[in-house]
PDB file of C-alpha atoms in Angstrom:
ATOM      1  CA  MET A   1       0.075  -0.095  -0.004  1.00  0.00           C
ATOM      2  CA  ALA A   2       1.339   3.392  -1.002  1.00  0.00           C
ATOM      3  CA  ALA A   3       2.278   5.748   1.872  1.00  0.00           C
ATOM      4  CA  PRO A   4      -0.336   8.380   2.309  1.00  0.00           C
ATOM      5  CA  ILE A   5       1.948  11.378   2.719  1.00  0.00           C
ATOM      6  CA  ARG A   6       5.418  12.355   1.444  1.00  0.00           C
ATOM      7  CA  TYR A   7       7.999  13.837   3.840  1.00  0.00           C
ATOM      8  CA  GLU A   8      10.903  15.835   2.141  1.00  0.00           C
ATOM      9  CA  THR A   9      13.427  18.076   3.151  1.00  0.00           C
ATOM     10  CA  THR A  10      15.350  20.827   1.266  1.00  0.00           C
ATOM     11  CA  GLY A  11      17.914  22.699   3.315  1.00  0.00           C
ATOM     12  CA  SER A  12      16.053  24.174   6.262  1.00  0.00           C
ATOM     13  CA  ILE A  13      12.615  23.552   4.641  1.00  0.00           C
ATOM     14  CA  ALA A  14      10.521  20.310   5.161  1.00  0.00           C
ATOM     15  CA  THR A  15       7.352  19.674   2.993  1.00  0.00           C
ATOM     16  CA  ILE A  16       4.602  17.318   3.696  1.00  0.00           C
ATOM     17  CA  THR A  17       2.547  16.457   0.749  1.00  0.00           C
ATOM     18  CA  LEU A  18      -0.734  14.634   1.214  1.00  0.00           C
ATOM     19  CA  ASP A  19      -0.487  11.934  -1.247  1.00  0.00           C
ATOM     20  CA  ARG A  20      -3.694  10.323  -1.892  1.00  0.00           C
ATOM     21  CA  PRO A  21      -4.588  11.995  -5.165  1.00  0.00           C
ATOM     22  CA  ASP A  22      -7.208   9.488  -6.346  1.00  0.00           C
ATOM     23  CA  ALA A  23      -9.263  10.217  -3.214  1.00  0.00           C
ATOM     24  CA  LEU A  24      -8.549  13.973  -3.392  1.00  0.00           C
ATOM     25  CA  ASN A  25      -6.270  13.448  -0.269  1.00  0.00           C
ATOM     26  CA  ALA A  26      -9.039  12.610   1.862  1.00  0.00           C
ATOM     27  CA  ILE A  27      -7.954  11.878   5.481  1.00  0.00           C
ATOM     28  CA  THR A  28      -7.701   8.266   6.988  1.00  0.00           C
ATOM     29  CA  VAL A  29      -6.431   6.980  10.195  1.00  0.00           C
ATOM     30  CA  ALA A  30      -3.377   6.010   8.370  1.00  0.00           C
ATOM     31  CA  MET A  31      -2.777   9.306   7.127  1.00  0.00           C
ATOM     32  CA  ILE A  32      -3.306  11.023  10.354  1.00  0.00           C
ATOM     33  CA  GLU A  33      -0.810   8.506  11.883  1.00  0.00           C
ATOM     34  CA  ALA A  34       1.837   9.428   9.244  1.00  0.00           C
ATOM     35  CA  LEU A  35       1.179  13.245   9.716  1.00  0.00           C
ATOM     36  CA  ASP A  36       1.749  12.836  13.337  1.00  0.00           C
ATOM     37  CA  ALA A  37       5.119  11.275  12.709  1.00  0.00           C
ATOM     38  CA  ALA A  38       5.976  13.794  10.138  1.00  0.00           C
ATOM     39  CA  LEU A  39       5.188  16.728  12.479  1.00  0.00           C
ATOM     40  CA  ALA A  40       7.218  15.078  15.112  1.00  0.00           C
ATOM     41  CA  GLU A  41      10.168  14.606  12.821  1.00  0.00           C
ATOM     42  CA  ALA A  42      10.221  18.222  11.684  1.00  0.00           C
ATOM     43  CA  ALA A  43       9.666  19.634  15.210  1.00  0.00           C
ATOM     44  CA  GLU A  44      12.617  17.655  16.579  1.00  0.00           C
ATOM     45  CA  ASP A  45      15.106  18.381  13.629  1.00  0.00           C
ATOM     46  CA  ALA A  46      17.070  21.430  14.490  1.00  0.00           C
ATOM     47  CA  ALA A  47      17.896  21.901  10.861  1.00  0.00           C
ATOM     48  CA  ILE A  48      14.435  22.411   9.869  1.00  0.00           C
ATOM     49  CA  ARG A  49      13.200  26.012  10.204  1.00  0.00           C
ATOM     50  CA  VAL A  50       9.861  26.015   8.245  1.00  0.00           C
ATOM     51  CA  LEU A  51       7.284  23.592   7.284  1.00  0.00           C
ATOM     52  CA  ILE A  52       5.247  23.607   4.086  1.00  0.00           C
ATOM     53  CA  ILE A  53       2.001  21.477   3.791  1.00  0.00           C
ATOM     54  CA  THR A  54       0.562  20.822   0.398  1.00  0.00           C
ATOM     55  CA  GLY A  55      -1.284  18.248  -1.654  1.00  0.00           C
ATOM     56  CA  SER A  56      -0.738  16.048  -4.538  1.00  0.00           C
ATOM     57  CA  GLY A  57      -3.065  16.044  -7.647  1.00  0.00           C
ATOM     58  CA  ARG A  58      -6.127  18.429  -8.018  1.00  0.00           C
ATOM     59  CA  ALA A  59      -6.941  18.699  -4.381  1.00  0.00           C
ATOM     60  CA  PHE A  60      -5.091  19.959  -1.308  1.00  0.00           C
ATOM     61  CA  CYS A  61      -7.318  17.950   1.145  1.00  0.00           C
ATOM     62  CA  VAL A  62     -11.113  17.382   1.055  1.00  0.00           C
ATOM     63  CA  GLY A  63     -11.407  16.250   4.830  1.00  0.00           C
ATOM     64  CA  ALA A  64     -12.024  12.888   6.347  1.00  0.00           C
ATOM     65  CA  ASP A  65     -12.631   9.964   4.021  1.00  0.00           C
ATOM     66  CA  ILE A  66     -16.403   9.432   3.579  1.00  0.00           C
ATOM     67  CA  GLY A  67     -15.871   5.735   3.032  1.00  0.00           C
ATOM     68  CA  GLN A  68     -13.988   5.385   6.493  1.00  0.00           C
ATOM     69  CA  LEU A  69     -16.793   7.280   8.229  1.00  0.00           C
ATOM     70  CA  ASP A  70     -19.364   4.876   6.843  1.00  0.00           C
ATOM     71  CA  GLN A  71     -17.346   2.009   8.468  1.00  0.00           C
ATOM     72  CA  TRP A  72     -17.647   3.612  11.918  1.00  0.00           C
ATOM     73  CA  GLU A  73     -20.970   1.859  12.559  1.00  0.00           C
ATOM     74  CA  LYS A  74     -19.621  -1.517  11.811  1.00  0.00           C
ATOM     75  CA  ASP A  75     -16.299  -0.871  13.688  1.00  0.00           C
ATOM     76  CA  PRO A  76     -16.658   1.445  16.753  1.00  0.00           C
ATOM     77  CA  GLY A  77     -12.917   0.856  17.409  1.00  0.00           C
ATOM     78  CA  LEU A  78     -12.121   2.632  14.218  1.00  0.00           C
ATOM     79  CA  ARG A  79     -14.327   5.500  15.178  1.00  0.00           C
ATOM     80  CA  ASP A  80     -12.661   5.721  18.694  1.00  0.00           C
ATOM     81  CA  ARG A  81      -9.126   5.578  16.965  1.00  0.00           C
ATOM     82  CA  PHE A  82     -10.217   8.509  14.681  1.00  0.00           C
ATOM     83  CA  TYR A  83     -11.495  10.453  17.648  1.00  0.00           C
ATOM     84  CA  THR A  84      -8.189   9.838  19.389  1.00  0.00           C
ATOM     85  CA  LEU A  85      -5.797  10.656  16.704  1.00  0.00           C
ATOM     86  CA  ALA A  86      -7.658  13.720  15.060  1.00  0.00           C
ATOM     87  CA  PRO A  87      -7.726  16.053  17.934  1.00  0.00           C
ATOM     88  CA  ARG A  88      -3.977  14.893  18.751  1.00  0.00           C
ATOM     89  CA  PHE A  89      -2.972  15.892  15.192  1.00  0.00           C
ATOM     90  CA  PHE A  90      -4.674  19.171  15.244  1.00  0.00           C
ATOM     91  CA  ARG A  91      -3.334  20.076  18.589  1.00  0.00           C
ATOM     92  CA  GLY A  92       0.219  19.107  17.364  1.00  0.00           C
ATOM     93  CA  LEU A  93      -0.368  21.325  14.445  1.00  0.00           C
ATOM     94  CA  GLU A  94      -1.515  24.381  16.610  1.00  0.00           C
ATOM     95  CA  GLU A  95       1.278  23.775  18.869  1.00  0.00           C
ATOM     96  CA  PHE A  96       3.971  23.209  16.030  1.00  0.00           C
ATOM     97  CA  PRO A  97       6.877  25.400  17.149  1.00  0.00           C
ATOM     98  CA  LYS A  98       8.083  26.465  13.858  1.00  0.00           C
ATOM     99  CA  PRO A  99       6.304  28.499  10.854  1.00  0.00           C
ATOM    100  CA  VAL A 100       3.877  26.510   8.896  1.00  0.00           C
ATOM    101  CA  ILE A 101       2.844  27.470   5.238  1.00  0.00           C
ATOM    102  CA  ALA A 102      -0.193  25.757   3.682  1.00  0.00           C
ATOM    103  CA  ALA A 103       0.364  25.670   0.066  1.00  0.00           C
ATOM    104  CA  VAL A 104      -3.171  25.167  -1.279  1.00  0.00           C
ATOM    105  CA  ASN A 105      -3.150  23.675  -4.763  1.00  0.00           C
ATOM    106  CA  GLY A 106      -6.727  22.779  -5.088  1.00  0.00           C
ATOM    107  CA  VAL A 107      -9.908  22.058  -3.088  1.00  0.00           C
ATOM    108  CA  ALA A 108      -9.421  22.656   0.622  1.00  0.00           C
ATOM    109  CA  ALA A 109     -12.506  21.308   2.431  1.00  0.00           C
ATOM    110  CA  ALA A 110     -13.514  20.073   5.966  1.00  0.00           C
ATOM    111  CA  GLY A 111     -10.126  19.005   7.413  1.00  0.00           C
ATOM    112  CA  GLY A 112      -8.294  20.583   4.466  1.00  0.00           C
ATOM    113  CA  PHE A 113      -9.884  23.896   5.632  1.00  0.00           C
ATOM    114  CA  GLU A 114      -8.974  23.261   9.224  1.00  0.00           C
ATOM    115  CA  ILE A 115      -5.256  22.563   8.408  1.00  0.00           C
ATOM    116  CA  CYS A 116      -5.397  25.986   6.583  1.00  0.00           C
ATOM    117  CA  CYS A 117      -6.781  27.445   9.686  1.00  0.00           C
ATOM    118  CA  PHE A 118      -3.935  26.410  11.855  1.00  0.00           C
ATOM    119  CA  ALA A 119      -1.271  27.410   9.134  1.00  0.00           C
ATOM    120  CA  ASP A 120       0.690  30.484   9.996  1.00  0.00           C
ATOM    121  CA  ILE A 121       0.581  31.505   6.123  1.00  0.00           C
ATOM    122  CA  VAL A 122      -1.704  30.451   3.449  1.00  0.00           C
ATOM    123  CA  ILE A 123      -0.660  30.620  -0.254  1.00  0.00           C
ATOM    124  CA  ALA A 124      -3.192  29.504  -2.737  1.00  0.00           C
ATOM    125  CA  ALA A 125      -3.381  28.767  -6.404  1.00  0.00           C
ATOM    126  CA  GLU A 126      -5.772  31.250  -7.932  1.00  0.00           C
ATOM    127  CA  ASP A 127      -8.087  28.307  -9.058  1.00  0.00           C
ATOM    128  CA  ALA A 128      -8.343  26.680  -5.626  1.00  0.00           C
ATOM    129  CA  ARG A 129     -11.597  26.591  -3.640  1.00  0.00           C
ATOM    130  CA  ILE A 130     -11.684  26.880   0.253  1.00  0.00           C
ATOM    131  CA  GLY A 131     -14.352  26.218   2.678  1.00  0.00           C
ATOM    132  CA  ASP A 132     -15.507  24.168   5.628  1.00  0.00           C
ATOM    133  CA  ALA A 133     -18.188  22.211   3.651  1.00  0.00           C
ATOM    134  CA  HIS A 134     -19.119  19.994   6.755  1.00  0.00           C
ATOM    135  CA  ALA A 135     -22.710  21.285   6.612  1.00  0.00           C
ATOM    136  CA  ASN A 136     -23.184  19.795   3.119  1.00  0.00           C
ATOM    137  CA  PHE A 137     -23.185  16.195   4.353  1.00  0.00           C
ATOM    138  CA  VAL A 138     -21.867  15.374   7.815  1.00  0.00           C
ATOM    139  CA  GLY A 139     -23.390  18.097   9.775  1.00  0.00           C
ATOM    140  CA  PHE A 140     -20.374  20.134  11.342  1.00  0.00           C
ATOM    141  CA  GLY A 141     -16.566  19.856  12.031  1.00  0.00           C
ATOM    142  CA  PRO A 142     -15.656  20.117  15.726  1.00  0.00           C
ATOM    143  CA  VAL A 143     -12.315  21.479  14.732  1.00  0.00           C
ATOM    144  CA  SER A 144     -13.573  24.184  12.205  1.00  0.00           C
ATOM    145  CA  ALA A 145     -16.393  25.266  14.649  1.00  0.00           C
ATOM    146  CA  VAL A 146     -13.767  26.137  17.208  1.00  0.00           C
ATOM    147  CA  VAL A 147     -10.993  27.388  15.056  1.00  0.00           C
ATOM    148  CA  ALA A 148     -12.539  29.354  12.162  1.00  0.00           C
ATOM    149  CA  PRO A 149     -14.054  32.268  14.355  1.00  0.00           C
ATOM    150  CA  THR A 150     -10.507  32.851  15.701  1.00  0.00           C
ATOM    151  CA  VAL A 151      -8.868  33.281  12.146  1.00  0.00           C
ATOM    152  CA  LEU A 152     -11.648  34.924  10.355  1.00  0.00           C
ATOM    153  CA  PRO A 153     -14.371  37.606  11.088  1.00  0.00           C
ATOM    154  CA  ARG A 154     -16.937  35.922  13.003  1.00  0.00           C
ATOM    155  CA  LYS A 155     -19.750  36.496  10.452  1.00  0.00           C
ATOM    156  CA  ILE A 156     -17.605  35.172   7.582  1.00  0.00           C
ATOM    157  CA  ALA A 157     -16.679  32.092   9.700  1.00  0.00           C
ATOM    158  CA  ALA A 158     -20.407  31.738  10.181  1.00  0.00           C
ATOM    159  CA  GLU A 159     -21.258  31.880   6.635  1.00  0.00           C
ATOM    160  CA  LEU A 160     -18.899  29.226   5.835  1.00  0.00           C
ATOM    161  CA  LEU A 161     -19.735  26.997   8.649  1.00  0.00           C
ATOM    162  CA  TYR A 162     -23.482  27.158   8.223  1.00  0.00           C
ATOM    163  CA  THR A 163     -23.925  27.072   4.512  1.00  0.00           C
ATOM    164  CA  GLY A 164     -21.019  24.777   3.576  1.00  0.00           C
ATOM    165  CA  ASP A 165     -20.233  26.943   0.683  1.00  0.00           C
ATOM    166  CA  MET A 166     -16.719  27.265  -0.806  1.00  0.00           C
ATOM    167  CA  MET A 167     -14.937  30.486  -1.518  1.00  0.00           C
ATOM    168  CA  SER A 168     -12.224  31.498  -3.906  1.00  0.00           C
ATOM    169  CA  PRO A 169      -8.645  32.307  -2.640  1.00  0.00           C
ATOM    170  CA  ALA A 170      -9.335  36.011  -3.734  1.00  0.00           C
ATOM    171  CA  GLN A 171     -12.315  36.157  -1.624  1.00  0.00           C
ATOM    172  CA  LEU A 172     -10.646  34.979   1.456  1.00  0.00           C
ATOM    173  CA  HIS A 173      -7.493  37.196   0.666  1.00  0.00           C
ATOM    174  CA  LEU A 174      -9.909  40.110   1.354  1.00  0.00           C
ATOM    175  CA  TRP A 175     -10.580  38.663   4.814  1.00  0.00           C
ATOM    176  CA  GLY A 176      -6.839  38.015   5.674  1.00  0.00           C
ATOM    177  CA  PHE A 177      -7.231  34.199   5.661  1.00  0.00           C
ATOM    178  CA  VAL A 178      -5.044  33.942   2.504  1.00  0.00           C
ATOM    179  CA  ASN A 179      -1.763  35.694   2.244  1.00  0.00           C
ATOM    180  CA  ARG A 180      -0.923  35.211  -1.426  1.00  0.00           C
ATOM    181  CA  VAL A 181      -2.958  34.110  -4.496  1.00  0.00           C
ATOM    182  CA  VAL A 182      -0.720  32.919  -7.364  1.00  0.00           C
ATOM    183  CA  PRO A 183      -1.052  31.254 -10.681  1.00  0.00           C
ATOM    184  CA  ALA A 184      -1.264  27.175 -10.022  1.00  0.00           C
ATOM    185  CA  GLY A 185       2.146  26.884 -11.785  1.00  0.00           C
ATOM    186  CA  GLU A 186       3.805  29.315  -9.413  1.00  0.00           C
ATOM    187  CA  LEU A 187       2.448  27.843  -6.261  1.00  0.00           C
ATOM    188  CA  MET A 188       5.380  25.777  -5.038  1.00  0.00           C
ATOM    189  CA  GLU A 189       8.000  28.398  -6.212  1.00  0.00           C
ATOM    190  CA  THR A 190       6.069  31.131  -4.265  1.00  0.00           C
ATOM    191  CA  SER A 191       5.759  28.985  -1.046  1.00  0.00           C
ATOM    192  CA  LEU A 192       9.430  27.844  -1.133  1.00  0.00           C
ATOM    193  CA  ALA A 193      10.566  31.381  -1.688  1.00  0.00           C
ATOM    194  CA  MET A 194       8.319  32.537   1.355  1.00  0.00           C
ATOM    195  CA  ALA A 195       9.803  29.722   3.370  1.00  0.00           C
ATOM    196  CA  GLY A 196      13.277  30.628   2.443  1.00  0.00           C
ATOM    197  CA  ARG A 197      12.903  34.213   3.587  1.00  0.00           C
ATOM    198  CA  ILE A 198      11.444  32.967   6.806  1.00  0.00           C
ATOM    199  CA  ALA A 199      14.345  30.414   7.225  1.00  0.00           C
ATOM    200  CA  ALA A 200      17.105  33.012   6.692  1.00  0.00           C
ATOM    201  CA  LYS A 201      15.848  34.672   9.735  1.00  0.00           C
ATOM    202  CA  GLN A 202      16.952  33.917  13.400  1.00  0.00           C
ATOM    203  CA  PRO A 203      15.194  30.739  14.132  1.00  0.00           C
ATOM    204  CA  LEU A 204      14.954  30.952  17.927  1.00  0.00           C
ATOM    205  CA  ALA A 205      13.440  34.512  17.442  1.00  0.00           C
ATOM    206  CA  ILE A 206      10.851  33.340  14.846  1.00  0.00           C
ATOM    207  CA  GLN A 207       9.761  30.499  17.109  1.00  0.00           C
ATOM    208  CA  ALA A 208       9.523  32.868  20.164  1.00  0.00           C
ATOM    209  CA  ALA A 209       7.482  35.238  17.794  1.00  0.00           C
ATOM    210  CA  LYS A 210       5.084  32.482  16.653  1.00  0.00           C
ATOM    211  CA  ASN A 211       4.731  31.153  20.322  1.00  0.00           C
ATOM    212  CA  LEU A 212       3.614  34.702  21.459  1.00  0.00           C
ATOM    213  CA  ALA A 213       1.258  35.137  18.417  1.00  0.00           C
ATOM    214  CA  ARG A 214      -0.192  31.788  19.062  1.00  0.00           C
ATOM    215  CA  ARG A 215      -0.879  32.637  22.613  1.00  0.00           C
ATOM    216  CA  ALA A 216      -2.510  35.998  21.414  1.00  0.00           C
ATOM    217  CA  GLY A 217      -5.085  34.075  19.787  1.00  0.00           C
ATOM    218  CA  LEU A 218      -4.982  30.778  21.665  1.00  0.00           C
ATOM    219  CA  VAL A 219      -7.785  28.225  20.839  1.00  0.00           C
ATOM    220  CA  ASP A 220      -9.430  26.845  24.043  1.00  0.00           C
ATOM    221  CA  PRO A 221      -7.779  23.310  24.384  1.00  0.00           C
ATOM    222  CA  GLY A 222     -10.654  22.101  26.433  1.00  0.00           C
ATOM    223  CA  LEU A 223     -13.138  22.924  23.457  1.00  0.00           C
ATOM    224  CA  LEU A 224     -10.647  21.407  20.938  1.00  0.00           C
ATOM    225  CA  GLY A 225      -9.891  18.327  22.869  1.00  0.00           C
ATOM    226  CA  SER A 226     -13.269  17.327  24.479  1.00  0.00           C
ATOM    227  CA  HIS A 227     -16.238  19.433  24.241  1.00  0.00           C
ATOM    228  CA  ALA A 228     -16.098  19.876  20.352  1.00  0.00           C
ATOM    229  CA  TYR A 229     -15.583  16.113  19.747  1.00  0.00           C
ATOM    230  CA  GLU A 230     -18.167  15.164  22.243  1.00  0.00           C
ATOM    231  CA  SER A 231     -20.546  17.493  20.253  1.00  0.00           C
ATOM    232  CA  ALA A 232     -19.478  15.577  16.887  1.00  0.00           C
ATOM    233  CA  LYS A 233     -20.199  12.193  18.412  1.00  0.00           C
ATOM    234  CA  ALA A 234     -23.670  13.087  19.086  1.00  0.00           C
ATOM    235  CA  ILE A 235     -24.240  14.431  15.662  1.00  0.00           C
ATOM    236  CA  PHE A 236     -22.465  11.473  14.074  1.00  0.00           C
ATOM    237  CA  ALA A 237     -25.175   9.118  15.748  1.00  0.00           C
ATOM    238  CA  THR A 238     -27.987  10.890  14.023  1.00  0.00           C
ATOM    239  CA  GLU A 239     -30.215   9.817  11.163  1.00  0.00           C
ATOM    240  CA  ASP A 240     -29.195  13.080   9.417  1.00  0.00           C
ATOM    241  CA  PHE A 241     -25.565  12.117   9.534  1.00  0.00           C
ATOM    242  CA  ARG A 242     -26.223   8.677   7.909  1.00  0.00           C
ATOM    243  CA  GLU A 243     -28.488  10.423   5.247  1.00  0.00           C
ATOM    244  CA  GLY A 244     -25.522  12.662   4.534  1.00  0.00           C
ATOM    245  CA  LEU A 245     -23.229   9.764   4.124  1.00  0.00           C
ATOM    246  CA  ARG A 246     -25.946   8.000   1.749  1.00  0.00           C
ATOM    247  CA  ALA A 247     -26.327  11.325  -0.217  1.00  0.00           C
ATOM    248  CA  PHE A 248     -22.757  11.703  -0.793  1.00  0.00           C
ATOM    249  CA  ALA A 249     -22.224   8.161  -2.004  1.00  0.00           C
ATOM    250  CA  GLU A 250     -25.390   8.334  -4.334  1.00  0.00           C
ATOM    251  CA  LYS A 251     -24.282  11.891  -5.630  1.00  0.00           C
ATOM    252  CA  ARG A 252     -27.769  13.447  -4.706  1.00  0.00           C
ATOM    253  CA  ALA A 253     -28.751  16.220  -2.542  1.00  0.00           C
ATOM    254  CA  PRO A 254     -29.326  15.210   0.993  1.00  0.00           C
ATOM    255  CA  ASP A 255     -32.745  15.352   2.668  1.00  0.00           C
ATOM    256  CA  PHE A 256     -32.165  16.379   6.389  1.00  0.00           C
ATOM    257  CA  LYS A 257     -35.125  15.684   8.813  1.00  0.00           C
ATOM    258  CA  GLY A 258     -33.477  17.088  11.894  1.00  0.00           C
ATOM    259  CA  ARG A 259     -33.287  13.919  13.888  1.00  0.00           C
TER     260      ARG A 259
END
């Protein structure tokens, strides 16, 4: 089985590439485990000063693999494993000590949107689309519900969370969520150039600046680690959640009943 991510280093820059292009880089338990390991390696390697996260193929990341979610009813152990790993990964990303650049090459939805929320800098291809999207099928995302209002104006975050709509990088640039919008062919060149400029600065000073900036807008770890996922468990037990999965698989609009 192919590895779900690639981890590569060039000088003082590490790049994580989500590498399930046929599945639009959807997140599985195996991918989260690999991401955890890659984050730890980049954090511990003193030679690495900046981390870039990007995707292979036509998507950055579309969030959790819907097929995996459908298996949760049959295998509660898999569901519990996901609930253990997902908050740990996002906590690790939020607490990652070095600057993180999200190089958004295509659709960034659900978990992909959440990765962008935690990135320090977002550079996006002009044809990418970014949004929470959980509302369209699975109800809501416990991470994005907590984090999006801290990195976007509250009303813009509410629009993304409640409608499931996707926005262009140009729109999100206006709201300060995207730093640079570039032609697709220039995405990695621009991201590497930005990473290089940061890596040339004093690494300990940059890490101190990031730590202070993170504390200024610190996400409540209690919400992220417990209440948010307890709320998600309740939603994932509803008929509407199962209807969302069926509608996604059948490529039709869901018929939600509020139960």
